[in-house]
Coordinates of C-alpha atoms in Angstrom, one line a residue:
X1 CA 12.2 -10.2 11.6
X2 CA 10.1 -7.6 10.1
X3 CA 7.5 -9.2 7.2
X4 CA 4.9 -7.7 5.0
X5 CA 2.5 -10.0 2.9
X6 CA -0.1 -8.1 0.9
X7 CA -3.4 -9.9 0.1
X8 CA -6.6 -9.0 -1.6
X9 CA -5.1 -8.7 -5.5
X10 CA -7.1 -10.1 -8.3
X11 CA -9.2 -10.0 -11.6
X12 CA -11.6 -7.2 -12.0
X13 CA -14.1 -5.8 -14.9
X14 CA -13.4 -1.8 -15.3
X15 CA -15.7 -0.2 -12.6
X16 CA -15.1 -3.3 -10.3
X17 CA -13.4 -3.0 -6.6
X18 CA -10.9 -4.5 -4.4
X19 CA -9.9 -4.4 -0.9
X20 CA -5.7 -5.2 -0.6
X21 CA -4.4 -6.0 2.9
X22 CA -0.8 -5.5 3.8
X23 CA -0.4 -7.8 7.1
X24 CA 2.6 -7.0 9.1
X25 CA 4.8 -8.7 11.8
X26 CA 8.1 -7.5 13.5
X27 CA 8.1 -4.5 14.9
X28 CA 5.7 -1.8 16.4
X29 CA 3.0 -1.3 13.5
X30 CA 1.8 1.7 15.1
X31 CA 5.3 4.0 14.9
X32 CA 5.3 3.3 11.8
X33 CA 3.9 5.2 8.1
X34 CA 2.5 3.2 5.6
X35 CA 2.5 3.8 1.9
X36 CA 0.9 1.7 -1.2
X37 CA 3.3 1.5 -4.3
X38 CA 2.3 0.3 -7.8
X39 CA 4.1 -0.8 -10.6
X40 CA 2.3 -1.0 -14.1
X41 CA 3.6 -3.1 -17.1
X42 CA 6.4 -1.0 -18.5
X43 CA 5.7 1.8 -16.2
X44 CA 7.8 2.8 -13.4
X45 CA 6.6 2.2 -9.7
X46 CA 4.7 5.2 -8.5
X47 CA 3.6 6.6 -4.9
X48 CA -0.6 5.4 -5.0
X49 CA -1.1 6.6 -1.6
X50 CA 0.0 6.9 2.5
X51 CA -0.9 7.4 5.7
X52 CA 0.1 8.5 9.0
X53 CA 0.9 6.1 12.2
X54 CA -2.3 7.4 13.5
X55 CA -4.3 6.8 10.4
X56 CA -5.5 10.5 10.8
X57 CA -3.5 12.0 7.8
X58 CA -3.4 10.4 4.2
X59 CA -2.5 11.6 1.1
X60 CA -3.0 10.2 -2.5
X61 CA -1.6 10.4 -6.1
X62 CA -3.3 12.5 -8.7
X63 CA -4.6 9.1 -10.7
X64 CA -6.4 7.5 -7.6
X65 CA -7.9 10.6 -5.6
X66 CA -11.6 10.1 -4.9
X67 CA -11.4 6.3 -6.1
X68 CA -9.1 4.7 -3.9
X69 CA -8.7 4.8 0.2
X70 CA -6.0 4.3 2.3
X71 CA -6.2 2.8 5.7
X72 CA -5.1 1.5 9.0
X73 CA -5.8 -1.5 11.9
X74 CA -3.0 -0.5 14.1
X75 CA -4.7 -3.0 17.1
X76 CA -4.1 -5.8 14.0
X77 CA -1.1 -4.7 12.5
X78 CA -2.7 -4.1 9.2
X79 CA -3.1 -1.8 6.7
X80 CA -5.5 -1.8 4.0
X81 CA -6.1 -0.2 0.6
X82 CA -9.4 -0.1 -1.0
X83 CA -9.6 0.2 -4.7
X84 CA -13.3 1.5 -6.2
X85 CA -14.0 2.6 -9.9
X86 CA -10.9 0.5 -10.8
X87 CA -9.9 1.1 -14.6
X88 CA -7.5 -1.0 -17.2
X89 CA -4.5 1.6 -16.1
X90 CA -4.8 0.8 -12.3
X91 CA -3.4 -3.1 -13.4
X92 CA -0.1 -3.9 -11.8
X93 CA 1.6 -5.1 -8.9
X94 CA 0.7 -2.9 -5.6
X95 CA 3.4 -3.0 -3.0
X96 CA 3.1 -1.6 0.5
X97 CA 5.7 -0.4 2.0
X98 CA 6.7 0.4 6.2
X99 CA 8.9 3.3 7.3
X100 CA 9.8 3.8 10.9
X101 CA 12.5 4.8 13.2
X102 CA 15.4 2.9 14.1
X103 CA 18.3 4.2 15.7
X104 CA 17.5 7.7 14.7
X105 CA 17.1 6.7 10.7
X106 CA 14.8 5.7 9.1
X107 CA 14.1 1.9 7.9
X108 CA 11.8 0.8 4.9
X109 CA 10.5 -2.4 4.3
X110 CA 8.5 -3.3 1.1
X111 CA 6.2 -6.9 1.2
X112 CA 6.3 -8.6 -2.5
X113 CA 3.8 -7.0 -4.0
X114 CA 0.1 -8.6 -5.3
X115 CA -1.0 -8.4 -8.5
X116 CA -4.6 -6.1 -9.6
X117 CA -5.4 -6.8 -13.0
X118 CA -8.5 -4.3 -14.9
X119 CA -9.7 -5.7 -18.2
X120 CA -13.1 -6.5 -19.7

């Protein structure tokens, strides 16, 4: 059964950090990409960033470049996303979500989210 539990959400101050973890169980971490999702308050959910099965290629969306880093423990089944020079418009629930190979299709998974909340 393939699970995803995200971790690391919280209360910050603008200019704060966090460090999410998406822990995984199920199926061969490793084959598969990663992404981080994010859903504001009345906001639809938009792509925050992904990276490859190696961990060697990542890419971001415009809002987060140079703030935010993607990452990967493939020997601990984890992926990570760290969150620096967060502002009030980076609050919402951060998802990550697992795409692999199954069968010759692909097969997404999404964990239930944890919640990042910016205010002063």
């Amino acid at each position: 059964q393939v699970q995803l539990v995200e971790s690391g959400g919280g209360s910050v101050h603008p200019g704060g950090s966090l460090r999410l973890s998406c822990t995984t169980s199920g199926f061969a971490f490793s084959s598969a990409v990663m992404s981080w999702y994010r859903q504001g308050p009345g906001k639809e959910r938009e792509l925050v960033a992904h990276i490859g099965t190696a961990g060697d290629a990542t890419n971001y969306g415009d809002s987060v470049k140079g703030r935010f880093t993607i990452s990967r423990d493939n020997a601990k089944n984890t992926g990570y996303l760290q969150l620096d020079s967060l502002t009030p418009d980076d609050t919402g629930a951060y998802y990550c979500r697992i795409d692999f190979l199954r069968d010759d299709r692909w097969i997404d998974y999404w964990g239930q989210g944890t919640q990042v909340t910016v205010s002063s």
